[in-house]
mmCIF file of C-alpha atoms in Angstrom:
data_model
loop_
_atom_site.group_PDB
_atom_site.id
_atom_site.type_symbol
_atom_site.label_atom_id
_atom_site.label_comp_id
_atom_site.label_asym_id
_atom_site.label_seq_id
_atom_site.Cartn_x
_atom_site.Cartn_y
_atom_site.Cartn_z
ATOM 1 C CA MET A 253 4.351 6.865 -23.619
ATOM 2 C CA THR A 254 7.063 7.833 -20.890
ATOM 3 C CA SER A 255 7.540 6.115 -17.889
ATOM 4 C CA GLU A 256 10.206 6.002 -15.353
ATOM 5 C CA HIS A 257 10.053 4.011 -11.916
ATOM 6 C CA VAL A 258 12.706 4.645 -10.204
ATOM 7 C CA PRO A 259 12.930 1.507 -6.644
ATOM 8 C CA HIS A 260 14.764 2.690 -3.704
ATOM 9 C CA ARG A 261 16.629 0.704 -0.855
ATOM 10 C CA PRO A 262 15.048 2.149 2.620
ATOM 11 C CA HIS A 263 17.502 4.206 4.272
ATOM 12 C CA PRO A 264 19.115 1.519 7.234
ATOM 13 C CA GLY A 265 17.721 3.209 9.889
ATOM 14 C CA LEU A 266 13.816 2.868 8.791
ATOM 15 C CA ARG A 267 14.302 -0.862 9.068
ATOM 16 C CA GLY A 268 11.767 -2.410 9.845
ATOM 17 C CA LEU A 269 9.305 1.650 9.334
ATOM 18 C CA VAL A 270 9.483 1.747 5.544
ATOM 19 C CA ALA A 271 9.173 -1.718 3.549
ATOM 20 C CA ARG A 272 9.623 -0.500 -0.360
ATOM 21 C CA ALA A 273 9.730 3.295 -1.629
ATOM 22 C CA VAL A 274 10.247 4.319 -5.595
ATOM 23 C CA GLY A 275 10.461 7.350 -7.836
ATOM 24 C CA TYR A 276 7.812 7.077 -10.594
ATOM 25 C CA ARG A 277 6.584 10.310 -13.433
ATOM 26 C CA GLN A 278 4.629 8.676 -16.348
ATOM 27 C CA GLU A 279 3.546 11.036 -19.223
ATOM 28 C CA GLY A 280 1.140 10.606 -22.531
ATOM 29 C CA MET A 281 -1.411 8.622 -20.777
ATOM 30 C CA PRO A 282 -5.223 8.530 -22.031
ATOM 31 C CA PRO A 283 -6.422 10.973 -19.716
ATOM 32 C CA GLY A 284 -8.893 8.617 -16.870
ATOM 33 C CA VAL A 285 -9.771 6.623 -13.558
ATOM 34 C CA HIS A 286 -6.188 5.230 -11.489
ATOM 35 C CA ARG A 287 -7.369 2.258 -9.337
ATOM 36 C CA GLY A 288 -5.237 2.329 -5.576
ATOM 37 C CA LEU A 289 -5.543 -1.655 -3.934
ATOM 38 C CA PRO A 290 -5.695 -2.185 -0.934
ATOM 39 C CA SER A 291 -1.911 -3.923 0.365
ATOM 40 C CA PRO A 292 -0.305 -4.672 3.058
ATOM 41 C CA THR A 293 1.469 -1.506 4.329
ATOM 42 C CA LEU A 294 0.886 2.507 4.261
ATOM 43 C CA THR A 295 1.004 4.891 1.612
ATOM 44 C CA LEU A 296 2.858 8.032 1.334
ATOM 45 C CA VAL A 297 2.881 9.962 -1.602
ATOM 46 C CA VAL A 298 4.489 12.786 -2.345
ATOM 47 C CA THR A 299 3.679 14.934 -5.949
ATOM 48 C CA LEU A 300 5.606 16.315 -8.195
ATOM 49 C CA ASP A 301 3.327 17.900 -10.344
ATOM 50 C CA ASP A 302 -1.008 17.537 -10.775
ATOM 51 C CA PRO A 303 -2.387 16.718 -7.313
ATOM 52 C CA LEU A 304 -3.528 13.365 -6.021
ATOM 53 C CA ASP A 305 -7.646 13.839 -7.410
ATOM 54 C CA VAL A 306 -9.497 10.844 -5.138
ATOM 55 C CA ALA A 307 -12.423 10.706 -7.000
ATOM 56 C CA ALA A 308 -13.477 7.362 -4.514
ATOM 57 C CA HIS A 309 -11.519 6.927 -0.749
ATOM 58 C CA PRO A 310 -12.113 3.443 0.404
ATOM 59 C CA ASP A 311 -14.574 4.693 3.048
ATOM 60 C CA PRO A 312 -17.353 6.386 1.192
ATOM 61 C CA ALA A 313 -18.294 8.628 3.952
ATOM 62 C CA GLN A 314 -15.070 10.600 3.064
ATOM 63 C CA ALA A 315 -16.081 13.425 0.846
ATOM 64 C CA PRO A 316 -13.602 13.596 -2.232
ATOM 65 C CA GLY A 317 -10.384 16.221 -2.369
ATOM 66 C CA ARG A 318 -7.274 16.830 -3.884
ATOM 67 C CA TYR A 319 -3.815 16.401 -2.396
ATOM 68 C CA ASP A 320 -0.106 17.760 -2.443
ATOM 69 C CA ALA A 321 0.716 14.737 -0.560
ATOM 70 C CA LEU A 322 -1.154 12.160 0.956
ATOM 71 C CA LEU A 323 -1.500 9.498 3.483
ATOM 72 C CA GLY A 324 -3.174 6.734 3.253
ATOM 73 C CA GLY A 325 -4.235 3.454 6.439
ATOM 74 C CA LEU A 326 -5.031 0.252 5.223
ATOM 75 C CA HIS A 327 -8.372 -1.022 3.996
ATOM 76 C CA THR A 328 -9.756 -3.377 2.152
ATOM 77 C CA THR A 329 -12.073 -1.731 -1.397
ATOM 78 C CA PRO A 330 -10.708 -0.002 -3.723
ATOM 79 C CA ALA A 331 -9.832 3.839 -3.856
ATOM 80 C CA LEU A 332 -10.799 5.403 -6.729
ATOM 81 C CA LEU A 333 -8.468 9.062 -8.683
ATOM 82 C CA ARG A 334 -8.669 10.561 -11.676
ATOM 83 C CA HIS A 335 -5.379 11.634 -13.615
ATOM 84 C CA PRO A 336 -5.046 13.664 -16.732
ATOM 85 C CA GLY A 337 -2.803 12.054 -18.760
ATOM 86 C CA ARG A 338 0.407 12.497 -16.278
ATOM 87 C CA GLN A 339 1.374 11.532 -12.909
ATOM 88 C CA ALA A 340 4.664 12.352 -11.150
ATOM 89 C CA GLY A 341 6.090 12.098 -6.997
ATOM 90 C CA LEU A 342 7.363 9.558 -4.336
ATOM 91 C CA GLN A 343 5.325 7.181 -2.780
ATOM 92 C CA LEU A 344 6.465 5.118 0.614
ATOM 93 C CA ASP A 345 5.586 2.258 2.314
ATOM 94 C CA LEU A 346 4.552 2.275 5.893
ATOM 95 C CA THR A 347 5.017 -0.716 7.559
ATOM 96 C CA PRO A 348 1.326 -0.478 9.758
ATOM 97 C CA LEU A 349 4.351 -1.462 12.707
ATOM 98 C CA GLY A 350 6.619 1.146 12.385
ATOM 99 C CA ALA A 351 3.398 4.000 12.623
ATOM 100 C CA ARG A 352 3.310 4.485 16.467
ATOM 101 C CA ARG A 353 7.044 5.578 15.495
ATOM 102 C CA LEU A 354 6.345 7.421 12.541
ATOM 103 C CA LEU A 355 3.201 9.371 12.726
ATOM 104 C CA GLY A 356 2.250 9.139 16.625
ATOM 105 C CA VAL A 357 -0.029 7.166 16.295
ATOM 106 C CA PRO A 358 -1.436 3.179 15.139
ATOM 107 C CA ALA A 359 -2.055 2.502 12.216
ATOM 108 C CA GLY A 360 -6.053 1.686 13.012
ATOM 109 C CA GLU A 361 -6.632 5.027 13.477
ATOM 110 C CA LEU A 362 -6.798 5.805 9.817
ATOM 111 C CA ALA A 363 -7.878 2.320 8.524
ATOM 112 C CA ALA A 364 -9.667 3.029 5.588
ATOM 113 C CA LEU A 365 -9.408 7.235 5.271
ATOM 114 C CA ASP A 366 -6.750 9.210 2.491
ATOM 115 C CA VAL A 367 -5.344 12.094 5.047
ATOM 116 C CA ASP A 368 -2.953 15.553 3.658
ATOM 117 C CA LEU A 369 0.290 14.933 5.298
ATOM 118 C CA ALA A 370 0.027 18.196 6.918
ATOM 119 C CA ASP A 371 -2.910 16.634 9.287
ATOM 120 C CA ALA A 372 -0.729 13.886 9.516
ATOM 121 C CA LEU A 373 2.244 14.928 10.492
ATOM 122 C CA GLY A 374 1.499 18.932 11.541
ATOM 123 C CA PRO A 375 4.521 21.042 10.356
ATOM 124 C CA VAL A 376 6.623 18.404 9.172
ATOM 125 C CA GLY A 377 4.779 17.011 7.046
ATOM 126 C CA THR A 378 4.749 20.492 4.844
ATOM 127 C CA GLU A 379 8.456 20.697 5.019
ATOM 128 C CA LEU A 380 8.635 16.940 3.590
ATOM 129 C CA VAL A 381 7.047 17.702 1.362
ATOM 130 C CA ASP A 382 8.705 21.188 0.391
ATOM 131 C CA ARG A 383 12.448 19.089 0.898
ATOM 132 C CA VAL A 384 11.117 16.578 -1.632
ATOM 133 C CA ARG A 385 10.134 19.098 -4.328
ATOM 134 C CA ALA A 386 13.197 21.485 -3.667
ATOM 135 C CA ALA A 387 16.080 17.949 -4.019
ATOM 136 C CA ASP A 388 16.963 17.954 -8.107
ATOM 137 C CA GLY A 389 16.916 13.792 -8.770
ATOM 138 C CA TRP A 390 14.926 10.755 -8.054
ATOM 139 C CA PRO A 391 18.471 9.934 -4.742
ATOM 140 C CA ALA A 392 17.931 13.433 -3.879
ATOM 141 C CA ARG A 393 14.068 13.624 -3.425
ATOM 142 C CA LEU A 394 14.427 9.985 -1.229
ATOM 143 C CA ALA A 395 17.068 10.929 0.529
ATOM 144 C CA ALA A 396 15.052 14.259 1.337
ATOM 145 C CA ALA A 397 12.434 12.475 1.940
ATOM 146 C CA GLU A 398 13.632 9.660 4.450
ATOM 147 C CA GLN A 399 16.150 12.455 6.495
ATOM 148 C CA VAL A 400 12.584 14.081 8.021
ATOM 149 C CA LEU A 401 11.276 10.535 8.690
ATOM 150 C CA ARG A 402 14.590 9.469 10.985
ATOM 151 C CA ARG A 403 14.497 12.729 12.394
ATOM 152 C CA VAL A 404 10.410 12.031 13.674
ATOM 153 C CA ALA A 405 10.621 8.370 14.112
ATOM 154 C CA GLY A 406 10.063 7.558 18.049
ATOM 155 C CA ASP A 407 9.735 4.620 19.630
ATOM 156 C CA GLY A 408 7.907 2.483 20.763
ATOM 157 C CA GLY A 409 5.372 0.023 19.081
ATOM 158 C CA PRO A 410 3.072 -2.751 18.973
ATOM 159 C CA ALA A 411 2.708 -4.867 21.592
ATOM 160 C CA PRO A 412 4.681 -7.151 20.860
ATOM 161 C CA GLU A 413 1.866 -10.524 20.434
ATOM 162 C CA VAL A 414 0.548 -7.887 17.707
ATOM 163 C CA ALA A 415 4.137 -7.850 15.988
ATOM 164 C CA GLU A 416 4.481 -11.814 16.229
ATOM 165 C CA ALA A 417 0.871 -12.765 14.215
ATOM 166 C CA TRP A 418 1.918 -9.370 11.819
ATOM 167 C CA ARG A 419 5.054 -11.008 11.177
ATOM 168 C CA LEU A 420 3.201 -15.031 10.992
ATOM 169 C CA THR A 421 1.079 -13.287 8.691
ATOM 170 C CA LEU A 422 3.288 -11.827 6.130
ATOM 171 C CA ALA A 423 5.285 -14.454 5.982
ATOM 172 C CA GLY A 424 3.088 -16.797 5.892
ATOM 173 C CA GLY A 425 1.530 -15.737 2.944
ATOM 174 C CA GLY A 426 -1.802 -14.954 4.661
ATOM 175 C CA ARG A 427 -2.237 -18.453 5.068
ATOM 176 C CA LEU A 428 -2.232 -18.527 8.701
ATOM 177 C CA ARG A 429 -6.295 -19.245 10.365
ATOM 178 C CA VAL A 430 -6.534 -16.742 13.620
ATOM 179 C CA ALA A 431 -7.210 -19.779 15.365
ATOM 180 C CA GLU A 432 -3.901 -21.047 14.686
ATOM 181 C CA LEU A 433 -2.616 -17.287 15.463
ATOM 182 C CA ALA A 434 -4.186 -16.510 18.043
ATOM 183 C CA ARG A 435 -2.729 -19.344 19.360
ATOM 184 C CA ARG A 436 0.828 -18.481 17.983
ATOM 185 C CA VAL A 437 1.092 -16.024 20.690
ATOM 186 C CA GLY A 438 -0.911 -16.949 23.696
ATOM 187 C CA TRP A 439 -4.529 -14.993 23.184
ATOM 188 C CA SER A 440 -7.555 -15.105 22.561
ATOM 189 C CA GLU A 441 -9.139 -15.264 19.295
ATOM 190 C CA ARG A 442 -11.349 -12.296 20.664
ATOM 191 C CA HIS A 443 -8.366 -10.826 22.086
ATOM 192 C CA LEU A 444 -6.116 -10.590 18.557
ATOM 193 C CA THR A 445 -8.874 -9.965 16.987
ATOM 194 C CA VAL A 446 -9.922 -6.450 18.743
ATOM 195 C CA ARG A 447 -6.110 -5.428 20.288
ATOM 196 C CA PHE A 448 -4.497 -6.447 15.850
ATOM 197 C CA ARG A 449 -7.508 -4.275 14.657
ATOM 198 C CA ALA A 450 -6.334 -1.259 16.696
ATOM 199 C CA GLU A 451 -3.411 -1.581 15.670
ATOM 200 C CA THR A 452 -3.741 -1.625 12.080
ATOM 201 C CA GLY A 453 -6.816 -1.074 10.911
ATOM 202 C CA LEU A 454 -8.109 -4.662 9.726
ATOM 203 C CA GLY A 455 -8.608 -8.073 11.692
ATOM 204 C CA PRO A 456 -6.742 -10.450 11.066
ATOM 205 C CA LYS A 457 -8.395 -12.673 8.338
ATOM 206 C CA GLU A 458 -8.789 -8.978 6.809
ATOM 207 C CA ALA A 459 -4.780 -8.450 6.951
ATOM 208 C CA ALA A 460 -4.361 -12.302 5.770
ATOM 209 C CA ARG A 461 -6.703 -11.320 3.022
ATOM 210 C CA VAL A 462 -5.146 -8.073 2.056
ATOM 211 C CA VAL A 463 -1.492 -9.811 1.992
ATOM 212 C CA ARG A 464 -2.836 -13.271 0.101
ATOM 213 C CA PHE A 465 -4.717 -10.866 -2.843
ATOM 214 C CA ASP A 466 -1.041 -8.383 -3.092
ATOM 215 C CA ARG A 467 1.158 -11.011 -3.408
ATOM 216 C CA ALA A 468 -1.184 -12.632 -6.202
ATOM 217 C CA ARG A 469 -1.046 -9.196 -7.690
ATOM 218 C CA ARG A 470 1.994 -8.624 -8.312
ATOM 219 C CA VAL A 471 2.821 -12.008 -9.291
ATOM 220 C CA LEU A 472 0.210 -11.904 -12.203
ATOM 221 C CA ALA A 473 1.520 -8.044 -13.448
ATOM 222 C CA ALA A 474 4.900 -9.354 -12.512
ATOM 223 C CA ARG A 475 4.384 -11.820 -15.143
ATOM 224 C CA VAL A 476 2.431 -9.870 -17.250
ATOM 225 C CA ALA A 477 5.043 -7.161 -17.912
ATOM 226 C CA SER A 478 7.993 -9.443 -18.749
ATOM 227 C CA GLY A 479 6.075 -9.972 -21.710
ATOM 228 C CA ARG A 480 4.733 -14.080 -20.406
ATOM 229 C CA ARG A 481 0.927 -15.469 -20.243
ATOM 230 C CA PRO A 482 -1.519 -15.101 -17.506
ATOM 231 C CA ASP A 483 -1.789 -18.386 -15.401
ATOM 232 C CA LEU A 484 -4.448 -17.890 -13.613
ATOM 233 C CA ALA A 485 -5.303 -20.876 -12.014
ATOM 234 C CA GLY A 486 -1.592 -21.519 -10.793
ATOM 235 C CA LEU A 487 -2.298 -17.843 -9.341
ATOM 236 C CA ALA A 488 -4.428 -19.142 -7.310
ATOM 237 C CA ALA A 489 -2.660 -22.227 -6.549
ATOM 238 C CA ALA A 490 0.869 -20.737 -5.391
ATOM 239 C CA ALA A 491 -1.390 -17.267 -3.886
ATOM 240 C CA GLY A 492 -3.560 -19.983 -1.265
ATOM 241 C CA PHE A 493 -6.057 -19.644 -2.703
ATOM 242 C CA ALA A 494 -8.836 -22.642 -2.671
ATOM 243 C CA ASP A 495 -9.002 -22.611 -6.327
ATOM 244 C CA GLN A 496 -9.573 -19.670 -9.673
ATOM 245 C CA ALA A 497 -12.616 -18.484 -8.539
ATOM 246 C CA HIS A 498 -11.667 -17.987 -4.621
ATOM 247 C CA LEU A 499 -8.920 -15.792 -6.805
ATOM 248 C CA THR A 500 -11.342 -13.982 -8.933
ATOM 249 C CA ARG A 501 -13.720 -12.925 -5.877
ATOM 250 C CA ASP A 502 -11.296 -11.539 -3.944
ATOM 251 C CA TRP A 503 -9.577 -9.753 -6.325
ATOM 252 C CA ARG A 504 -13.355 -8.408 -7.244
ATOM 253 C CA ALA A 505 -14.184 -7.634 -3.985
ATOM 254 C CA PHE A 506 -10.519 -5.825 -4.102
ATOM 255 C CA SER A 507 -9.633 -4.499 -6.351
ATOM 256 C CA GLY A 508 -13.070 -3.778 -8.494
ATOM 257 C CA LEU A 509 -12.747 -5.686 -11.384
ATOM 258 C CA PRO A 510 -11.767 -9.407 -11.761
ATOM 259 C CA PRO A 511 -8.368 -10.025 -12.781
ATOM 260 C CA LEU A 512 -7.529 -9.948 -16.102
ATOM 261 C CA ARG A 513 -9.956 -6.662 -16.609
ATOM 262 C CA TRP A 514 -8.544 -4.824 -13.772
ATOM 263 C CA LEU A 515 -4.896 -6.069 -15.564
ATOM 264 C CA ALA A 516 -6.177 -4.564 -19.544
ATOM 265 C CA ALA A 517 -7.351 -1.446 -17.105
ATOM 266 C CA GLU A 518 -4.402 -0.415 -15.312
ATOM 267 C CA ILE A 519 -1.720 -2.284 -17.336
ATOM 268 C CA GLY A 520 0.328 1.346 -18.265
ATOM 269 C CA PHE A 521 0.692 1.934 -14.299
ATOM 270 C CA VAL A 522 2.352 -1.903 -13.911
ATOM 271 C CA GLN A 523 5.884 -2.046 -13.765
ATOM 272 C CA ASP A 524 7.108 -5.151 -11.878
ATOM 273 C CA GLY A 525 4.287 -5.403 -10.202
ATOM 274 C CA THR A 526 4.363 -1.810 -8.636
ATOM 275 C CA PRO A 527 1.706 0.591 -10.296
ATOM 276 C CA PRO A 528 2.993 3.741 -9.179
ATOM 277 C CA GLY A 529 1.520 6.744 -7.179
ATOM 278 C CA ALA A 530 -1.561 5.765 -6.550
ATOM 279 C CA ALA A 531 -4.290 6.250 -3.055
ATOM 280 C CA GLY A 532 -4.293 4.109 0.346
ATOM 281 C CA SER A 533 -2.216 1.726 -1.312
ATOM 282 C CA ALA A 534 -1.377 3.978 -3.815
ATOM 283 C CA ALA A 535 0.175 1.378 -5.789
#
């Protein structure tokens, strides 16, 4: 199996808008199905070879489809992607709070959806794909995508209270209760939940669960990638779950599999805790 995984530090001009970027290429895998898991970022994927073949979206009402470039919103159930044993492309993880500036709409309008990039960005989406595919090598491809995004980034953003609640959710690893978030930002729990969901696509409690799961997933994958044995009880305690059973319940809810079965199914996609090239969370 051939595997390339090229992390890229996002351009300073995209700070707060793009959380992570990576180029990826994998060949020689058995054909199969890959799970795109929930994460606290929107996912922008530009393929370099085969289209993304989404067999099942996080929203079961959305029909399967194939995408040369895809934008996925926040979600709480996995996307299922068929692959022919290879995949190559770029993945940029967009922050929900930056969605208004990059996309012109709040991330809440993309909740649980996967859309063609050209439908989300119009001609700019087509330009981004063309420039990425015309570039030679990972640095040039990533720079091409960033140049387009920097050009279209506008002003504005969510209400300061929503931004602060999101920041606290990330900083606390999903451990803060909704009541505490509401107290800290000076809103009622109900008002915070309504505004938070409209902006991000998730309620505060859902977002906390996704953040907690995403951190645990990355820690487990990185641990195994470095040759260490899984320690689910220790992972549960460190990530803020009540116990290992709580970790397993959430893992099954978000991925469709318990942790070790997910790891066995997805190990070919795991690179230092970051599986590339999925939909929705594309990773």
